[in-house]
XYZ file of C-alpha atoms in Angstrom:
359
model
C -0.176 -30.262 31.040
C -1.102 -30.602 27.441
C -3.486 -27.541 27.599
C -0.368 -25.087 29.035
C 2.014 -26.795 26.158
C -0.204 -25.762 23.617
C -0.654 -22.262 25.213
C 2.945 -21.878 25.262
C 3.757 -22.780 21.901
C 1.058 -20.500 20.617
C 2.363 -17.550 22.713
C 5.830 -18.366 21.024
C 4.730 -18.762 17.807
C 3.330 -14.964 18.236
C 5.861 -13.648 19.711
C 8.252 -15.058 16.715
C 5.525 -13.414 14.271
C 6.018 -10.291 15.980
C 9.672 -10.231 16.169
C 9.901 -11.169 12.346
C 7.819 -8.545 11.310
C 9.732 -5.890 13.236
C 12.759 -7.456 11.604
C 11.264 -6.882 7.955
C 9.923 -2.950 8.674
C 13.664 -2.524 9.884
C 15.035 -4.447 7.136
C 12.910 -2.241 4.335
C 13.401 1.603 6.412
C 17.263 0.060 6.105
C 17.074 -0.764 2.461
C 15.112 2.675 2.216
C 17.469 5.172 4.004
C 20.585 3.582 2.513
C 19.583 2.456 -1.032
C 17.496 5.288 -1.960
C 18.049 8.307 -0.206
C 21.702 8.035 0.770
C 23.289 5.489 -1.754
C 22.692 4.127 -4.939
C 19.165 5.799 -6.044
C 19.401 9.646 -5.318
C 18.786 10.699 -8.597
C 15.345 11.944 -9.819
C 15.881 13.042 -12.970
C 12.616 11.172 -13.970
C 10.174 11.459 -11.504
C 6.046 12.541 -11.223
C 6.551 14.342 -7.955
C 6.020 17.804 -9.621
C 2.804 16.725 -10.774
C 1.734 15.467 -7.243
C 3.233 18.875 -5.617
C 1.108 20.852 -8.553
C -2.165 18.747 -7.488
C -1.203 19.519 -3.907
C -0.934 23.392 -4.038
C -4.424 23.738 -6.155
C -5.980 21.824 -3.451
C -4.428 23.936 -0.765
C -5.422 27.073 -2.848
C -9.049 25.904 -1.986
C -9.441 24.437 -5.597
C -11.779 20.873 -5.777
C -9.948 18.357 -7.861
C -11.957 17.331 -10.831
C -14.252 20.295 -10.489
C -11.610 23.121 -10.458
C -8.543 21.309 -12.320
C -7.992 17.920 -14.045
C -6.449 14.982 -12.126
C -6.333 11.549 -14.052
C -5.994 9.887 -10.786
C -8.885 8.701 -8.245
C -9.454 10.903 -5.038
C -7.916 9.002 -2.745
C -4.222 9.450 -4.556
C -5.614 13.110 -4.754
C -5.855 12.676 -0.655
C -2.241 11.348 -0.616
C -0.787 14.227 -2.632
C -2.237 16.527 -0.112
C -0.945 14.563 2.830
C 2.745 14.314 1.655
C 2.443 18.296 1.475
C 1.160 18.394 4.997
C 3.943 16.878 6.344
C 6.904 18.978 7.850
C 10.011 19.568 5.674
C 10.445 19.162 1.975
C 7.795 17.640 -0.248
C 9.685 15.193 -1.628
C 11.050 13.703 1.622
C 7.449 13.735 3.148
C 6.648 11.820 0.042
C 9.312 9.339 0.432
C 8.774 8.809 4.115
C 4.625 7.896 3.238
C 6.028 5.809 0.527
C 8.279 4.158 2.671
C 5.180 3.346 5.504
C 3.220 1.786 2.448
C 6.462 -0.126 1.673
C 6.243 -1.861 5.230
C 2.527 -2.031 5.184
C 3.222 -4.291 2.129
C 5.621 -6.327 3.759
C 3.411 -7.287 6.764
C 0.520 -7.950 4.741
C 2.390 -10.198 2.231
C 3.343 -11.918 5.702
C -0.043 -12.047 6.718
C -1.221 -13.541 3.330
C 0.949 -16.198 3.155
C 0.382 -17.038 6.808
C -3.444 -17.344 6.238
C -3.005 -19.334 2.857
C -1.370 -21.676 4.994
C 2.441 -21.660 4.032
C 5.159 -22.079 6.556
C 7.326 -19.849 8.658
C 10.611 -19.791 6.323
C 8.308 -18.477 3.214
C 6.639 -16.348 4.999
C 9.924 -14.677 5.784
C 11.488 -14.678 2.427
C 8.487 -13.091 0.901
C 8.073 -10.244 3.688
C 12.017 -9.685 3.080
C 11.664 -9.869 -0.707
C 8.880 -7.282 -0.558
C 11.667 -5.065 1.692
C 14.395 -5.781 -0.405
C 12.525 -4.978 -3.708
C 13.752 -0.837 -3.726
C 16.845 -2.138 -4.540
C 15.791 -3.635 -7.605
C 12.656 -1.355 -8.599
C 14.836 1.569 -8.136
C 14.112 5.576 -7.376
C 10.551 5.076 -8.665
C 9.208 3.244 -5.250
C 9.278 6.892 -4.081
C 8.558 8.937 -7.099
C 5.508 7.086 -8.039
C 2.691 6.423 -5.451
C 2.109 2.572 -6.891
C 3.158 1.278 -2.945
C -0.066 2.738 -2.045
C -1.896 0.372 -4.144
C 0.322 -2.280 -2.827
C 0.119 -1.937 0.175
C -4.125 -1.702 0.036
C -3.990 -4.407 -2.391
C -1.741 -6.902 -0.100
C -4.159 -6.561 2.726
C -7.117 -7.091 0.394
C -5.830 -11.095 -0.685
C -4.892 -11.017 2.890
C -8.937 -10.248 3.935
C -10.288 -12.700 1.101
C -7.827 -15.699 2.132
C -8.893 -15.246 5.813
C -12.328 -14.612 4.986
C -13.368 -11.379 6.532
C -14.987 -10.622 3.471
C -16.513 -7.255 4.441
C -12.809 -6.450 5.087
C -11.821 -7.629 1.362
C -14.609 -5.394 -0.363
C -13.784 -2.394 1.523
C -10.152 -2.274 0.840
C -10.776 -3.422 -2.641
C -12.852 -0.294 -2.853
C -10.387 1.972 -1.451
C -7.801 0.821 -3.823
C -9.577 1.205 -6.726
C -10.152 4.735 -5.336
C -6.496 5.033 -5.534
C -5.956 3.735 -9.113
C -8.527 2.200 -11.042
C -6.640 -0.926 -11.633
C -7.956 -3.066 -8.629
C -11.174 -3.213 -10.853
C -9.767 -6.476 -12.506
C -9.695 -8.242 -9.083
C -13.161 -8.116 -8.519
C -14.444 -11.106 -10.470
C -12.050 -13.364 -8.778
C -12.831 -12.331 -5.426
C -16.582 -12.751 -6.680
C -15.969 -16.209 -7.530
C -13.729 -17.053 -4.762
C -16.260 -15.818 -1.908
C -19.143 -17.698 -3.550
C -17.226 -20.776 -3.300
C -16.988 -19.803 0.504
C -20.180 -17.725 1.516
C -22.246 -18.925 -1.468
C -24.031 -16.733 -4.299
C -26.044 -13.850 -2.252
C -23.257 -12.993 0.245
C -20.852 -12.547 -2.562
C -23.122 -10.364 -4.355
C -23.505 -8.318 -0.954
C -19.625 -8.317 -0.680
C -19.282 -6.406 -4.065
C -22.189 -4.027 -3.265
C -20.445 -3.189 -0.286
C -17.772 -2.416 -2.935
C -19.307 -0.747 -5.388
C -20.861 1.413 -2.297
C -17.466 2.214 -1.131
C -16.457 3.399 -4.072
C -19.935 5.472 -5.084
C -19.893 6.996 -1.277
C -16.370 8.794 -2.240
C -17.134 9.679 -5.955
C -20.297 10.958 -5.572
C -19.805 14.418 -4.345
C -17.288 14.828 -6.797
C -19.904 13.598 -9.597
C -22.330 16.107 -8.526
C -19.842 18.880 -8.623
C -18.220 17.726 -12.042
C -19.272 14.725 -13.813
C -17.273 15.554 -16.536
C -14.254 15.900 -14.319
C -14.755 12.702 -12.732
C -15.609 10.910 -16.213
C -11.815 12.181 -16.695
C -10.003 9.551 -14.546
C -11.269 6.930 -16.636
C -11.510 8.739 -20.164
C -7.823 9.305 -19.680
C -6.537 6.161 -19.768
C -9.206 5.168 -22.297
C -7.497 7.499 -24.638
C -4.164 7.042 -24.290
C -1.874 5.799 -27.081
C 0.001 2.415 -27.372
C 3.134 3.404 -25.384
C 6.754 2.566 -26.386
C 6.883 0.424 -23.166
C 3.827 -1.694 -23.854
C 3.753 -5.033 -25.331
C 1.871 -4.049 -28.384
C 4.482 -1.344 -29.192
C 7.313 -3.995 -28.902
C 6.126 -6.274 -31.435
C 5.523 -2.702 -33.653
C 9.097 -1.761 -32.773
C 10.284 -5.016 -33.962
C 8.502 -4.849 -37.092
C 10.108 -1.460 -37.586
C 13.773 -2.930 -37.262
C 13.178 -5.808 -39.291
C 11.085 -4.605 -41.944
C 11.189 -0.990 -41.771
C 7.837 -0.435 -40.945
C 7.163 3.097 -40.468
C 6.431 4.429 -37.174
C 5.504 8.050 -35.686
C 6.612 8.351 -32.136
C 3.900 11.075 -30.502
C 5.189 12.700 -26.799
C 1.448 13.147 -25.000
C -0.167 12.049 -21.584
C 3.141 12.254 -20.086
C 4.759 9.754 -21.904
C 6.417 8.328 -25.320
C 3.345 7.011 -27.813
C 3.408 5.648 -30.745
C 0.859 7.129 -33.292
C -0.887 6.012 -36.545
C -3.879 3.237 -37.825
C -1.182 0.404 -37.117
C -0.617 1.490 -33.589
C -4.521 2.079 -32.995
C -5.209 -1.546 -34.389
C -2.923 -3.511 -31.895
C -3.885 -1.227 -29.096
C -7.636 -2.378 -29.526
C -6.353 -5.883 -30.294
C -4.185 -5.986 -26.796
C -7.018 -4.504 -25.119
C -9.233 -7.458 -26.819
C -6.767 -10.088 -25.599
C -6.230 -8.811 -22.209
C -10.281 -8.737 -21.434
C -10.129 -12.401 -22.565
C -7.188 -13.514 -20.091
C -9.257 -12.039 -17.563
C -12.114 -13.496 -18.493
C -10.143 -16.992 -18.897
C -8.383 -16.544 -15.400
C -11.786 -15.726 -13.917
C -13.375 -19.195 -15.629
C -10.747 -21.277 -14.589
C -10.713 -20.125 -10.978
C -14.424 -21.099 -11.009
C -13.366 -24.495 -12.498
C -10.980 -25.391 -10.455
C -12.409 -24.237 -6.920
C -15.103 -27.316 -7.851
C -12.093 -29.704 -7.413
C -10.645 -28.873 -3.777
C -12.132 -28.549 -0.539
C -12.014 -24.667 1.221
C -8.728 -24.724 3.176
C -5.367 -23.764 1.807
C -5.757 -25.277 -1.715
C -8.552 -22.786 -2.493
C -6.839 -20.005 -1.189
C -3.732 -20.615 -3.347
C -5.652 -20.896 -6.347
C -7.300 -17.347 -5.673
C -3.784 -16.217 -4.733
C -2.517 -17.613 -8.255
C -5.653 -16.040 -9.923
C -4.353 -12.868 -8.407
C -1.095 -13.254 -9.769
C -2.084 -14.185 -12.978
C -4.480 -11.209 -13.118
C -1.876 -8.786 -12.097
C 0.667 -10.062 -14.599
C -1.997 -10.161 -17.722
C -2.419 -6.419 -17.096
C 1.073 -5.654 -17.319
C 1.657 -7.762 -20.495
C -1.558 -6.781 -22.364
C -2.200 -3.331 -21.240
C -1.261 -0.201 -23.987
C 0.701 1.107 -20.971
C 2.932 -0.242 -18.996
C 5.016 2.465 -17.232
C 8.039 0.688 -15.110
C 6.179 1.650 -11.908
C 3.614 -0.595 -12.936
C 6.014 -3.623 -11.792
C 5.114 -2.632 -7.985
C 1.630 -3.969 -8.509
C 3.488 -7.736 -8.287
C 4.650 -7.103 -5.145
C 1.424 -8.154 -3.290
C 0.913 -11.051 -4.941
C 4.271 -12.578 -6.552
C 5.790 -14.021 -3.651
C 2.434 -15.718 -2.138
C 2.039 -17.826 -5.235
C 2.397 -21.294 -3.672
C 4.470 -22.770 -6.394
C 4.455 -26.379 -8.115
C 5.607 -28.318 -4.979
C 3.575 -26.644 -2.710
C 3.725 -23.790 0.099
C 7.408 -24.350 0.463
C 9.002 -23.104 -2.541
C 8.388 -20.615 -5.036
């Protein structure tokens, strides 16, 4: 009788999780169509879609990214640009549909991560619904940038790590890096977290797997054009201090209060601050960002020594991931509005001061 009761509870729990997943996906679709395609955010005057469409046109013409034309995004982003054009209908509609799928995948990944971290059903539902509703706050940029693809990959990377599926975690982190370079910042804390669970050797093997995934995809392009592939990194290294960044806000404050002269340059698809002062602030902010990432990794390693394996250390890992993404936004020399999307996989799974029940 007891065994039958346990099996019935498990079946009901599984059915409830499935129902919740479908409800969150439906909510995401309603918000997307109602808010973005038909409602409040129907203007796309500031959009990166022309850049994506241009890359898709060149690829369809037989040109190879990095060798035949410059592209500042990694290969999986190029594949996404091509796929949006391969779908029937207008390019913008196809790209929007792909981003809706990524939003749904992000919501499901966030709920799976919350469940694996031991957060209760209420918290899982809140996290999934928050992600589904996020386009109402983030606006049209969620369907005119491809950052939701990165968010989807990161959400399932975190789930795989918390669930102890290390090979999957490193593979997904490699794929996320092949979409944008940002996930490289999560590699140290994932290495530390796996080492805590599985030992140094397996953690290093996991890191090697992630490197192998990235290398396997990049290698053909490196062979064809080493300089073209290097431009993926060089493009971002060469960018000036963007006007939205924290460092630029400091300089703009000095300009307003003390009439410190500033010069605005239009390059790299955005507005930046030019001159020795902005260059110095850019270097300082980059150094502080690196120091913050090191501090987060060291803190995680120290705190993991004090807790046993289970929900406690998983929540420490998720907090470290959230702190890492927040540091990238606050300390980077570039802060485009769509970067806020990077917080979706981590922002709603941090356990909070009073444990798993509250944000």
